[in-house]
Amino acid sequence: MLNRASRGSVSIFAVIVVPVILFGIFMIYQQLEERKLENNAIITGVEVSEVRLARFSNVLYDDYRILAYEKSDQMHDLFNKLIVRNGYKDRVYYNVSYETLSKPEYFKSAILLAGSAEGVSEAIDLALSWADKKMANEGVYQRFESVKKVNEKFLDTFERYKVADKLNDLRDCVGMSSAAITGQLDDLSNAKQALKQVIDDARPTFEDQNAYDQDVAASIALAQELQVFIEKGSESISDMKKIEEDIDDLEDDVDTLDDRIDKLKERRDNAKVSEKPAISEAIKALKEDKKDLKDDIDRLEERLKRLQRQFSAEAETFSNTYASESSSAWDKLKSIKASLSTYYESTVGMISGSERDEVKLKREAFKQIAIGLDEKMIINEYCLGVLKSKDPGTVRNFDFPGTKSDREGVYKGEVEYLIGHTTDDQLNQTIVDGKILALRTLSNAMTLLTDATARQQVVSVTVAIPMPFQVLAQGALVTAWSVGESIFDIKSLHNGKGLPLVKTYADFELSSTRLMTSTVEDISAAASANATGGNATGANATGSHTQTNNILDTDLYYQDYLRLLLFWQPVDETLAYLQTILEANISTPLSNYAVGHQVEITLDHQVIMTTERHYE
């Protein structure tokens, strides 16, 4: 039994310690409640975020495989409802910031995610396999640019040494001294050496020396003919110089006779009368000798003029043959080249007009983010796989969502819009065709410059044209012929037919003879007829993609040219116009859609957590 002292101690303990314990328990409970409130707030933020991500937009996913949800106030509303329901309305706040699809970095991520999910990487691997096979099957023509540069440098040298001017001067050489003519020939000799040096310097860079000699045959011929002309001219000048020396000697003799005659006349004036007749006879004899010398000089001068006139005629013939534009074939070629150049420039030079301000802003925004080459390829293949084009249905035309051919859109040629940038379907097609025409023109020019049969045709058409304009004429023929053949190629591509990267001459639809007798309208009409099977003559004029299911077919189809054009186009340009076409097709700004968000959770005005949720 407790005594009074013990009961007093217990009372004191109860009064002092128990309240402390109870307060401690209460504080622990409060802390637990605060922690529970904090955890509930965090769990609510995470769960609502996950639920929102799960509600992706069918509009974007079904047709474009883009995972994004429509940004609205629903997330804020849901947060507010849960806050009120749990009784901490004035204590917890959620601030949501969205990763909108209109922002370049998020749009790029969404496209890469969509492309990777739809097997774009596999498509790229297929394309690389196709390229390896194609490079193995077809030779890559490297000589075109080199030969072109050789001939251009040759003509530049021809102009720099004023060969044509020197030849024109020699056409008027009658009355010129042999020394002056020699100076002109020396200048031509230096020019010939410089022209030969141009040819010789480039020769070691070519593996096939015979092919090189054929490629620059016209330039070699001019250098050789110029050498022959100089050698013949040197022989003529040697004869002229000998005559000039003989004339000089005779003129010295005439001067000597004049001195003797003058002295005899002076002597006669001072002589006796009886001596004067003899002196007069001597003077008369010297004058006869002088007259004979003058006659000899006249004959030599006439002979010299004949030699000069003969050399002048040779210079004129050479000048007309090798340094003047005197050929009806050359005039015809210039006319054909001008006509096809007008067509080429109106097609290739087509511009899409001024870029709209909103597209400019998009492009500038995309330039600020890093996009690797591998990412660019995925983006391009994604565009080709989900957007419609005017491709007739060729072997490498993929349809990732399986709905692109049936999907309604603002443009019939959506990929063409990415390249052409205009609001006119037909104009976009013209721009794309122009760019393909430029590629095919270069390709066909390679054939004409590297195929032996084609080169022979070029030479045979231009053989009547004087040098060095023969070189220019050959260039004009190759250019016009390449453009004309490329018109046939464009028609074939639109008909679903494939083309080799570089055709052989046997595959050409347009002959040099047909080119020289046709107009652009004739060529275009013939190309349309051949493309539809009317007058097919070339190796690729019949048969289309429908006859093969081989995705590694080494021919290039229309869709492959779209790939090439997208690859050469800046990726910021592609993405900017892709955004524009998506917004036009769904009739809603992409800023209304988000691919993720960040939620900042505040408890009693203090941030307790920031959570990010986005599609990965």
Coordinates of C-alpha atoms in Angstrom, one line a residue:
M1 CA 0.0 0.0 0.0
L2 CA 1.3 3.3 -1.1
N3 CA 2.0 5.8 1.6
R4 CA 1.3 9.5 1.4
A5 CA 4.7 10.3 0.0
S6 CA 4.4 7.7 -2.8
R7 CA 1.0 8.9 -3.7
G8 CA 2.3 12.4 -4.0
S9 CA 5.1 11.3 -6.3
V10 CA 2.6 9.5 -8.6
S11 CA 0.4 12.6 -8.8
I12 CA 3.3 14.8 -9.7
F13 CA 4.4 12.3 -12.4
A14 CA 0.9 12.1 -13.8
V15 CA 0.6 15.9 -13.9
I16 CA 3.9 16.5 -15.5
V17 CA 4.8 13.5 -17.7
V18 CA 1.4 12.3 -19.0
P19 CA 0.6 15.6 -20.8
V20 CA 4.0 15.4 -22.4
I21 CA 3.4 11.9 -23.6
L22 CA -0.1 12.7 -24.9
F23 CA 1.3 15.8 -26.7
G24 CA 4.0 13.7 -28.2
I25 CA 1.4 11.1 -29.4
F26 CA -0.7 13.9 -30.8
M27 CA 2.3 15.4 -32.7
I28 CA 3.2 12.0 -34.1
Y29 CA -0.4 11.6 -35.2
Q30 CA -0.3 15.0 -36.8
Q31 CA 2.9 14.2 -38.6
L32 CA 1.4 10.9 -39.9
E33 CA -1.6 12.8 -41.1
E34 CA 0.6 15.3 -42.9
R35 CA 2.6 12.5 -44.4
K36 CA -0.5 10.8 -45.4
L37 CA -1.9 14.0 -47.0
E38 CA 1.4 14.5 -48.8
N39 CA 1.5 10.9 -50.1
N40 CA -2.1 11.1 -51.1
A41 CA -1.4 14.3 -53.0
I42 CA 1.6 12.7 -54.8
I43 CA -0.3 9.5 -55.6
T44 CA -3.2 11.5 -56.9
G45 CA -0.9 13.5 -59.1
V46 CA 0.8 10.4 -60.5
E47 CA -2.4 8.4 -61.0
V48 CA -4.2 11.3 -62.8
S49 CA -1.1 11.8 -65.0
E50 CA -1.1 8.1 -66.0
V51 CA -4.8 8.1 -66.7
R52 CA -4.5 11.2 -68.9
L53 CA -1.7 9.6 -70.9
A54 CA -3.8 6.5 -71.5
R55 CA -6.5 8.7 -73.2
F56 CA -4.6 9.3 -76.4
S57 CA -6.2 11.0 -79.4
N58 CA -7.7 8.5 -81.9
V59 CA -7.6 11.2 -84.6
L60 CA -3.8 11.5 -84.4
Y61 CA -3.1 7.8 -83.6
D62 CA -5.3 6.0 -86.2
D63 CA -4.0 7.9 -89.2
Y64 CA -0.6 9.1 -88.2
R65 CA 0.4 6.8 -85.3
I66 CA 1.2 9.9 -83.1
L67 CA 0.6 9.3 -79.4
A68 CA -0.8 12.5 -78.0
Y69 CA -3.8 13.5 -76.0
E70 CA -6.0 16.5 -76.4
K71 CA -4.9 19.2 -74.0
S72 CA -7.8 20.6 -72.0
D73 CA -8.9 21.6 -68.5
Q74 CA -9.9 18.0 -67.6
M75 CA -6.7 17.3 -65.7
H76 CA -7.2 20.4 -63.6
D77 CA -10.8 19.6 -63.0
L78 CA -10.0 16.1 -61.9
F79 CA -7.3 17.3 -59.5
N80 CA -9.8 19.8 -58.0
K81 CA -12.5 17.2 -57.5
L82 CA -10.1 14.9 -55.7
I83 CA -8.8 17.8 -53.6
V84 CA -12.3 18.7 -52.5
R85 CA -13.3 15.1 -51.9
N86 CA -10.3 14.4 -49.6
G87 CA -10.9 17.6 -47.7
Y88 CA -7.7 19.5 -48.3
K89 CA -9.0 22.0 -50.8
D90 CA -7.1 25.1 -49.5
R91 CA -3.9 23.3 -48.7
V92 CA -2.9 21.3 -51.9
Y93 CA -2.4 22.8 -55.3
Y94 CA -1.5 21.2 -58.7
N95 CA 0.2 23.2 -61.4
V96 CA 0.3 21.4 -64.8
S97 CA 2.6 22.4 -67.7
Y98 CA 2.1 20.6 -71.0
E99 CA 4.6 19.2 -73.5
T100 CA 2.6 20.4 -76.5
L101 CA 2.9 18.8 -79.9
S102 CA 3.5 22.2 -81.5
K103 CA 6.9 22.6 -79.8
P104 CA 9.7 21.4 -82.0
E105 CA 11.5 19.1 -79.5
Y106 CA 8.3 17.3 -78.5
F107 CA 7.0 17.1 -82.1
K108 CA 10.3 15.6 -83.2
S109 CA 10.2 13.0 -80.3
A110 CA 6.6 12.1 -81.2
I111 CA 7.5 11.5 -84.8
L112 CA 10.6 9.5 -83.9
L113 CA 8.5 7.4 -81.5
A114 CA 5.8 6.8 -84.2
G115 CA 8.4 6.0 -86.8
S116 CA 10.3 3.5 -84.6
A117 CA 7.1 1.8 -83.5
E118 CA 6.0 1.4 -87.2
G119 CA 9.2 -0.3 -88.4
V120 CA 10.8 2.7 -90.1
S121 CA 14.2 1.4 -89.0
E122 CA 13.5 -1.9 -90.8
A123 CA 12.5 0.1 -93.9
I124 CA 15.7 2.0 -93.8
D125 CA 17.7 -1.2 -93.4
L126 CA 15.9 -2.5 -96.5
A127 CA 16.8 0.7 -98.4
L128 CA 20.4 0.3 -97.4
S129 CA 20.4 -3.3 -98.6
W130 CA 18.8 -2.2 -101.8
A131 CA 21.5 0.5 -102.2
D132 CA 24.3 -2.0 -101.6
K133 CA 22.8 -4.3 -104.2
K134 CA 22.3 -1.5 -106.7
M135 CA 25.8 -0.2 -106.3
A136 CA 27.1 -3.7 -106.9
N137 CA 25.0 -4.1 -110.0
E138 CA 25.5 -0.8 -111.7
G139 CA 28.8 1.1 -112.2
V140 CA 28.9 4.6 -110.8
Y141 CA 29.9 7.0 -113.5
Q142 CA 32.5 9.4 -112.2
R143 CA 34.0 10.8 -115.4
F144 CA 31.2 13.2 -116.2
E145 CA 32.3 16.1 -114.0
S146 CA 36.0 15.5 -114.7
V147 CA 35.6 15.5 -118.5
K148 CA 33.3 18.5 -118.3
K149 CA 35.9 20.4 -116.3
V150 CA 38.7 19.5 -118.8
N151 CA 36.7 20.8 -121.8
E152 CA 35.7 23.9 -119.9
K153 CA 39.3 24.6 -118.9
F154 CA 40.4 24.0 -122.5
L155 CA 37.9 26.6 -123.8
D156 CA 39.0 29.0 -121.1
T157 CA 42.6 28.6 -122.2
F158 CA 41.6 29.1 -125.8
E159 CA 39.9 32.4 -124.9
R160 CA 42.7 33.5 -122.5
Y161 CA 45.4 33.2 -125.3
K162 CA 43.1 34.9 -127.8
V163 CA 43.5 32.1 -130.3
A164 CA 40.6 33.3 -132.4
D165 CA 41.9 36.9 -132.5
K166 CA 45.4 35.7 -133.5
L167 CA 43.9 33.7 -136.4
N168 CA 41.8 36.6 -137.5
D169 CA 45.0 38.8 -137.6
L170 CA 46.7 36.2 -139.7
R171 CA 43.8 36.3 -142.2
D172 CA 44.9 39.9 -142.9
C173 CA 48.7 39.2 -143.0
V174 CA 49.3 40.7 -146.5
G175 CA 51.8 43.4 -146.0
M176 CA 52.9 42.2 -142.6
S177 CA 56.5 41.5 -142.1
S178 CA 57.7 37.9 -141.5
A179 CA 58.8 39.0 -138.0
A180 CA 55.3 40.2 -137.2
I181 CA 53.8 37.0 -138.6
T182 CA 56.3 35.0 -136.6
G183 CA 55.3 36.8 -133.4
Q184 CA 51.6 35.8 -134.0
L185 CA 52.6 32.2 -134.7
D186 CA 54.8 32.1 -131.5
D187 CA 51.7 33.3 -129.6
L188 CA 49.7 30.5 -131.2
S189 CA 52.4 28.0 -130.3
N190 CA 52.3 29.1 -126.7
A191 CA 48.5 28.7 -126.8
K192 CA 48.8 25.3 -128.3
Q193 CA 51.3 24.2 -125.6
A194 CA 48.9 25.5 -122.9
L195 CA 45.9 23.7 -124.5
K196 CA 48.0 20.5 -124.7
Q197 CA 49.0 20.9 -121.1
V198 CA 45.3 21.1 -120.0
I199 CA 44.7 17.7 -121.7
D200 CA 47.9 16.1 -120.4
D201 CA 47.4 17.2 -116.8
A202 CA 44.0 15.6 -116.6
R203 CA 44.9 12.3 -118.3
P204 CA 46.5 10.6 -115.2
T205 CA 43.3 11.0 -113.2
F206 CA 41.5 8.6 -115.6
E207 CA 42.0 4.9 -115.3
D208 CA 40.8 4.2 -118.9
Q209 CA 43.2 6.2 -121.1
N210 CA 41.4 5.3 -124.3
A211 CA 38.0 6.4 -122.9
Y212 CA 39.6 9.6 -121.8
D213 CA 41.0 10.2 -125.3
Q214 CA 37.5 9.6 -126.7
D215 CA 35.9 12.0 -124.1
V216 CA 38.2 14.9 -125.0
A217 CA 38.8 13.9 -128.7
A218 CA 37.6 17.3 -130.0
S219 CA 40.0 19.2 -127.8
I220 CA 42.9 16.9 -128.7
A221 CA 42.0 17.3 -132.4
L222 CA 42.1 21.1 -132.1
A223 CA 45.5 21.0 -130.4
Q224 CA 46.9 18.7 -133.1
E225 CA 45.4 20.7 -136.0
L226 CA 46.8 23.9 -134.5
Q227 CA 50.2 22.3 -134.4
V228 CA 50.0 21.4 -138.1
F229 CA 48.9 24.9 -138.9
I230 CA 51.8 26.4 -137.0
E231 CA 54.3 24.0 -138.7
K232 CA 53.0 24.9 -142.2
G233 CA 53.0 28.5 -141.3
S234 CA 56.6 28.3 -140.1
E235 CA 57.6 26.9 -143.5
S236 CA 55.8 29.7 -145.3
I237 CA 57.4 32.3 -143.1
S238 CA 60.8 30.8 -143.8
D239 CA 60.2 31.4 -147.5
M240 CA 58.9 34.9 -146.8
K241 CA 62.0 35.7 -144.8
K242 CA 64.3 34.5 -147.6
I243 CA 62.5 36.7 -150.1
E244 CA 62.6 39.7 -147.6
E245 CA 66.4 39.2 -147.3
D246 CA 66.8 39.1 -151.0
I247 CA 64.8 42.2 -151.4
D248 CA 66.9 43.9 -148.7
D249 CA 70.1 42.9 -150.6
L250 CA 68.7 44.2 -153.9
E251 CA 67.6 47.4 -152.2
D252 CA 71.2 47.8 -150.8
D253 CA 72.4 47.3 -154.4
V254 CA 70.0 50.0 -155.6
D255 CA 71.3 52.4 -152.9
T256 CA 74.8 51.7 -154.0
L257 CA 74.0 52.4 -157.7
D258 CA 72.3 55.6 -156.6
D259 CA 75.4 56.7 -154.8
R260 CA 77.6 55.9 -157.9
I261 CA 75.1 57.7 -160.2
D262 CA 75.2 60.8 -157.9
K263 CA 79.0 60.8 -157.9
L264 CA 79.1 60.5 -161.7
K265 CA 76.7 63.3 -162.1
E266 CA 78.9 65.5 -159.8
R267 CA 82.0 64.5 -161.8
R268 CA 80.2 65.3 -165.1
D269 CA 79.3 68.7 -163.9
N270 CA 83.0 69.5 -163.4
A271 CA 84.4 67.5 -166.3
K272 CA 85.7 68.8 -169.7
V273 CA 83.3 69.0 -172.5
S274 CA 85.0 66.2 -174.3
E275 CA 84.7 63.9 -171.2
K276 CA 81.0 64.5 -170.5
P277 CA 79.5 62.1 -173.2
A278 CA 81.4 59.1 -171.8
I279 CA 80.3 60.0 -168.2
S280 CA 76.7 60.3 -169.4
E281 CA 76.9 56.8 -171.0
A282 CA 78.2 55.4 -167.8
I283 CA 75.3 57.0 -165.9
K284 CA 72.8 55.6 -168.4
A285 CA 74.3 52.1 -168.0
L286 CA 74.0 52.4 -164.2
K287 CA 70.4 53.5 -164.5
E288 CA 69.7 50.5 -166.6
D289 CA 71.2 48.3 -164.0
K290 CA 69.1 50.1 -161.3
K291 CA 66.0 49.5 -163.4
D292 CA 66.8 45.8 -163.6
L293 CA 67.3 45.7 -159.9
K294 CA 63.9 47.4 -159.3
D295 CA 62.3 44.9 -161.6
D296 CA 63.8 42.1 -159.6
I297 CA 62.6 43.8 -156.4
D298 CA 59.0 44.1 -157.8
R299 CA 59.0 40.5 -158.8
L300 CA 60.2 39.4 -155.3
E301 CA 57.6 41.6 -153.7
E302 CA 54.9 40.2 -155.8
R303 CA 56.2 36.7 -154.9
L304 CA 56.2 37.7 -151.3
K305 CA 52.6 38.9 -151.5
R306 CA 51.6 35.7 -153.2
L307 CA 53.1 33.8 -150.3
Q308 CA 51.3 36.1 -147.8
R309 CA 48.0 35.8 -149.6
Q310 CA 48.4 32.0 -149.7
F311 CA 49.2 32.0 -145.9
S312 CA 46.3 34.4 -145.3
A313 CA 43.9 32.0 -147.1
E314 CA 45.2 29.1 -145.1
A315 CA 44.7 31.1 -141.9
E316 CA 41.2 32.0 -143.0
T317 CA 40.4 28.4 -143.8
F318 CA 41.8 27.3 -140.4
S319 CA 40.0 30.1 -138.6
N320 CA 36.7 29.3 -140.3
T321 CA 37.1 25.6 -139.5
Y322 CA 38.3 25.9 -136.0
A323 CA 37.5 29.3 -134.6
S324 CA 34.2 30.6 -136.0
E325 CA 30.5 29.7 -135.6
S326 CA 29.8 28.8 -139.2
S327 CA 27.5 25.8 -139.3
S328 CA 23.8 25.3 -139.9
A329 CA 24.0 22.3 -137.5
W330 CA 25.4 24.6 -134.8
D331 CA 22.5 27.0 -135.4
K332 CA 20.0 24.1 -135.2
L333 CA 21.6 22.8 -132.0
K334 CA 21.5 26.3 -130.4
S335 CA 17.8 26.5 -131.3
I336 CA 17.0 23.1 -129.8
K337 CA 19.1 23.8 -126.7
A338 CA 17.3 27.1 -126.2
S339 CA 13.9 25.5 -126.7
L340 CA 14.6 22.7 -124.2
S341 CA 16.4 25.1 -121.8
T342 CA 13.2 27.2 -121.7
Y343 CA 11.2 24.0 -120.8
Y344 CA 13.9 23.0 -118.3
E345 CA 14.0 26.4 -116.6
S346 CA 10.2 26.6 -116.5
T347 CA 10.1 23.2 -114.7
V348 CA 13.3 23.1 -112.7
G349 CA 13.3 26.8 -112.0
M350 CA 9.7 26.6 -110.6
I351 CA 9.6 28.3 -107.2
S352 CA 7.0 27.8 -104.5
G353 CA 6.5 31.5 -104.0
S354 CA 6.8 33.4 -100.7
E355 CA 6.8 31.3 -97.6
R356 CA 4.0 32.0 -95.1
D357 CA 5.0 33.6 -91.9
E358 CA 3.7 30.8 -89.7
V359 CA 5.8 28.3 -91.6
K360 CA 8.9 30.5 -91.3
L361 CA 8.4 30.6 -87.6
K362 CA 8.1 26.8 -87.5
R363 CA 11.2 26.4 -89.5
E364 CA 13.2 28.8 -87.3
A365 CA 12.0 26.9 -84.2
F366 CA 13.1 23.5 -85.7
K367 CA 16.5 24.9 -86.5
Q368 CA 17.1 25.4 -82.8
I369 CA 17.0 21.7 -82.0
A370 CA 19.6 19.0 -82.9
I371 CA 18.4 16.4 -85.4
G372 CA 20.9 13.7 -86.4
L373 CA 21.2 12.0 -89.8
D374 CA 19.7 8.8 -88.5
E375 CA 16.8 10.7 -87.0
K376 CA 16.3 12.6 -90.3
M377 CA 16.0 9.3 -92.2
I378 CA 13.4 8.0 -89.7
I379 CA 11.5 11.3 -90.1
N380 CA 11.6 11.1 -93.9
E381 CA 10.4 7.4 -93.9
Y382 CA 7.7 8.3 -91.5
C383 CA 6.4 11.0 -93.8
L384 CA 6.5 8.6 -96.8
G385 CA 4.8 5.9 -94.8
V386 CA 1.8 8.0 -93.4
L387 CA 1.3 10.7 -96.0
K388 CA -0.3 10.3 -99.4
S389 CA 1.6 10.9 -102.6
K390 CA 0.8 10.7 -106.3
D391 CA 2.9 7.6 -106.5
P392 CA 1.0 5.0 -108.7
G393 CA 1.7 2.3 -106.2
T394 CA 5.3 1.2 -106.5
V395 CA 7.3 -1.5 -104.7
R396 CA 8.8 0.7 -101.9
N397 CA 5.6 2.7 -101.2
F398 CA 4.8 1.8 -97.6
D399 CA 1.6 2.4 -95.7
F400 CA 2.3 2.2 -92.0
P401 CA -1.2 2.9 -90.6
G402 CA -2.8 1.0 -93.4
T403 CA -5.3 3.9 -93.9
K404 CA -3.4 6.5 -95.8
S405 CA -4.9 5.8 -99.2
D406 CA -8.5 6.0 -97.9
R407 CA -7.9 9.0 -95.5
E408 CA -9.3 12.3 -96.4
G409 CA -6.9 15.2 -96.6
V410 CA -6.5 18.7 -97.8
Y411 CA -4.0 17.6 -100.5
K412 CA -4.0 14.7 -102.9
G413 CA -0.2 14.8 -102.9
E414 CA 0.8 15.3 -99.3
V415 CA 4.5 14.3 -99.8
E416 CA 4.6 16.6 -102.8
Y417 CA 3.3 19.4 -100.6
L418 CA 6.3 18.8 -98.2
I419 CA 8.6 19.3 -101.2
G420 CA 6.7 21.9 -103.2
H421 CA 5.3 24.0 -100.3
T422 CA 2.4 25.5 -102.2
T423 CA -1.3 25.3 -101.6
D424 CA -1.8 24.1 -105.2
D425 CA -1.6 20.3 -105.8
Q426 CA -0.6 20.7 -109.4
L427 CA 2.0 23.3 -108.8
N428 CA 3.6 21.0 -106.1
Q429 CA 3.6 18.2 -108.6
T430 CA 5.3 20.5 -111.2
I431 CA 8.0 21.4 -108.6
V432 CA 8.6 17.8 -107.7
D433 CA 8.8 16.9 -111.4
G434 CA 11.3 19.7 -112.0
K435 CA 13.6 18.4 -109.3
I436 CA 13.4 14.9 -110.6
L437 CA 14.0 16.2 -114.1
A438 CA 17.2 17.8 -112.9
L439 CA 18.4 14.5 -111.4
R440 CA 17.4 12.5 -114.5
T441 CA 19.1 15.1 -116.8
L442 CA 22.4 14.7 -115.0
S443 CA 22.0 10.9 -115.1
N444 CA 21.3 10.8 -118.8
A445 CA 24.2 13.2 -119.5
M446 CA 26.5 10.7 -117.8
T447 CA 25.3 8.0 -120.2
L448 CA 25.8 10.2 -123.3
L449 CA 29.3 11.1 -122.1
T450 CA 30.5 7.7 -121.0
D451 CA 28.8 5.3 -123.5
A452 CA 31.0 4.7 -126.6
T453 CA 28.0 4.4 -128.9
A454 CA 26.4 7.5 -127.5
R455 CA 29.7 9.5 -127.8
Q456 CA 30.0 8.4 -131.4
Q457 CA 26.4 9.8 -132.1
V458 CA 27.4 13.1 -130.4
V459 CA 30.5 13.3 -132.6
S460 CA 28.7 12.4 -135.8
V461 CA 26.1 15.1 -135.3
T462 CA 28.6 17.8 -134.5
V463 CA 31.4 16.8 -136.9
A464 CA 30.5 19.6 -139.4
I465 CA 30.8 22.3 -136.7
P466 CA 34.2 24.1 -136.5
M467 CA 36.5 23.8 -133.6
P468 CA 36.5 24.8 -130.7
F469 CA 32.8 25.4 -131.2
Q470 CA 32.5 21.7 -131.9
V471 CA 33.2 21.2 -128.2
L472 CA 30.5 23.7 -127.3
A473 CA 28.1 22.1 -129.8
Q474 CA 28.7 18.7 -128.3
G475 CA 27.9 20.2 -124.9
A476 CA 24.7 21.7 -126.3
L477 CA 23.7 18.4 -127.9
V478 CA 24.4 16.4 -124.7
T479 CA 22.4 19.0 -122.6
A480 CA 19.4 19.1 -125.0
W481 CA 19.4 15.3 -125.5
S482 CA 19.6 14.7 -121.8
V483 CA 16.7 17.0 -121.1
G484 CA 14.6 15.5 -123.9
E485 CA 15.3 11.9 -122.7
S486 CA 14.4 13.0 -119.1
I487 CA 10.9 14.1 -120.3
F488 CA 10.4 10.5 -121.3
D489 CA 11.7 9.4 -117.9
I490 CA 9.3 11.6 -116.0
K491 CA 6.3 10.2 -118.0
S492 CA 7.5 6.6 -117.2
L493 CA 7.8 7.3 -113.5
H494 CA 4.3 8.6 -113.4
N495 CA 3.1 5.5 -115.1
G496 CA 4.6 3.3 -112.3
K497 CA 7.7 2.2 -114.2
G498 CA 11.2 2.0 -112.8
L499 CA 14.4 3.4 -114.2
P500 CA 18.0 2.5 -113.7
L501 CA 20.1 5.0 -111.8
V502 CA 22.0 5.5 -115.0
K503 CA 20.5 4.1 -118.2
T504 CA 22.5 2.5 -121.0
Y505 CA 22.3 4.0 -124.4
A506 CA 20.3 1.0 -125.5
D507 CA 17.6 2.1 -123.1
F508 CA 17.2 5.6 -124.5
E509 CA 13.9 6.5 -126.1
L510 CA 15.1 9.6 -127.9
S511 CA 17.7 9.3 -130.7
S512 CA 20.0 12.2 -131.8
T513 CA 18.3 12.2 -135.2
R514 CA 14.8 12.4 -133.6
L515 CA 16.0 15.2 -131.3
M516 CA 17.3 17.3 -134.3
T517 CA 14.0 17.1 -136.0
S518 CA 11.6 17.5 -133.0
T519 CA 10.2 20.3 -130.9
V520 CA 9.6 20.2 -127.2
E521 CA 5.9 19.6 -127.8
D522 CA 6.8 16.7 -130.1
I523 CA 9.1 15.1 -127.5
S524 CA 6.5 15.6 -124.7
A525 CA 3.7 14.1 -126.8
A526 CA 5.9 11.1 -127.8
A527 CA 6.9 10.6 -124.1
S528 CA 3.2 10.6 -123.1
A529 CA 2.5 8.0 -125.7
N530 CA 5.4 5.8 -124.7
A531 CA 4.6 6.0 -121.0
T532 CA 1.1 4.7 -121.7
G533 CA 2.4 1.9 -123.9
G534 CA 1.6 3.6 -127.2
N535 CA 5.0 3.5 -128.9
A536 CA 7.4 1.9 -126.4
T537 CA 10.8 1.2 -127.9
G538 CA 13.3 1.3 -125.1
A539 CA 14.3 -1.4 -122.7
N540 CA 12.3 0.1 -119.9
A541 CA 9.4 1.2 -122.0
T542 CA 7.4 -1.9 -121.2
G543 CA 6.8 -3.5 -117.9
S544 CA 6.1 -1.8 -114.6
H545 CA 6.2 -2.4 -110.9
T546 CA 3.1 -4.5 -111.0
Q547 CA 5.1 -7.3 -112.6
T548 CA 7.4 -7.6 -109.6
N549 CA 7.0 -7.9 -105.9
N550 CA 10.7 -7.6 -105.2
I551 CA 11.2 -4.8 -102.7
L552 CA 14.9 -4.9 -103.5
D553 CA 14.3 -4.2 -107.2
T554 CA 17.3 -2.1 -108.3
D555 CA 15.3 0.2 -110.5
L556 CA 14.4 3.7 -109.2
Y557 CA 10.7 4.4 -108.9
Y558 CA 8.7 7.6 -108.3
Q559 CA 8.6 6.9 -104.6
D560 CA 12.4 6.5 -104.5
Y561 CA 12.8 9.9 -106.1
L562 CA 10.6 11.4 -103.4
R563 CA 12.9 9.8 -100.8
L564 CA 15.9 11.4 -102.5
L565 CA 14.3 14.8 -102.6
L566 CA 13.3 14.6 -98.9
F567 CA 16.8 13.5 -98.0
W568 CA 18.3 16.5 -99.8
Q569 CA 15.7 18.9 -98.2
P570 CA 16.6 20.4 -94.8
V571 CA 14.9 18.4 -92.1
D572 CA 13.7 21.6 -90.4
E573 CA 11.8 22.4 -93.6
T574 CA 10.3 18.9 -93.7
L575 CA 9.1 19.0 -90.1
A576 CA 7.7 22.6 -90.4
Y577 CA 5.5 21.6 -93.4
L578 CA 4.6 18.3 -91.8
Q579 CA 3.2 20.2 -88.8
T580 CA 1.3 22.5 -91.2
I581 CA -0.3 19.6 -93.1
L582 CA -1.3 17.7 -90.0
E583 CA -3.0 20.8 -88.6
A584 CA -4.8 21.3 -91.9
N585 CA -5.9 17.7 -92.0
I586 CA -7.2 17.5 -88.4
S587 CA -8.5 21.1 -88.5
T588 CA -7.0 21.8 -85.1
P589 CA -3.8 23.5 -84.0
L590 CA -1.1 21.0 -82.7
S591 CA -0.8 23.3 -79.7
N592 CA -4.1 21.7 -78.5
Y593 CA -2.4 18.4 -78.2
A594 CA 0.2 17.2 -75.7
V595 CA 2.6 14.3 -75.6
G596 CA 3.3 14.7 -71.9
H597 CA 3.2 17.0 -69.0
Q598 CA 4.8 18.1 -65.8
V599 CA 2.9 18.3 -62.5
E600 CA 4.1 20.5 -59.7
I601 CA 2.5 19.6 -56.3
T602 CA 2.3 22.3 -53.7
L603 CA 1.4 21.6 -50.0
D604 CA 0.8 24.7 -47.9
H605 CA 2.6 26.8 -50.5
Q606 CA 5.6 24.6 -50.5
V607 CA 6.6 22.4 -53.5
I608 CA 6.8 18.9 -52.3
M609 CA 7.2 17.1 -55.6
T610 CA 7.5 17.7 -59.4
T611 CA 6.6 14.6 -61.5
E612 CA 6.9 14.2 -65.3
R613 CA 4.8 11.9 -67.4
H614 CA 5.2 11.5 -71.2
Y615 CA 5.0 8.9 -73.9
E616 CA 8.2 6.9 -74.3

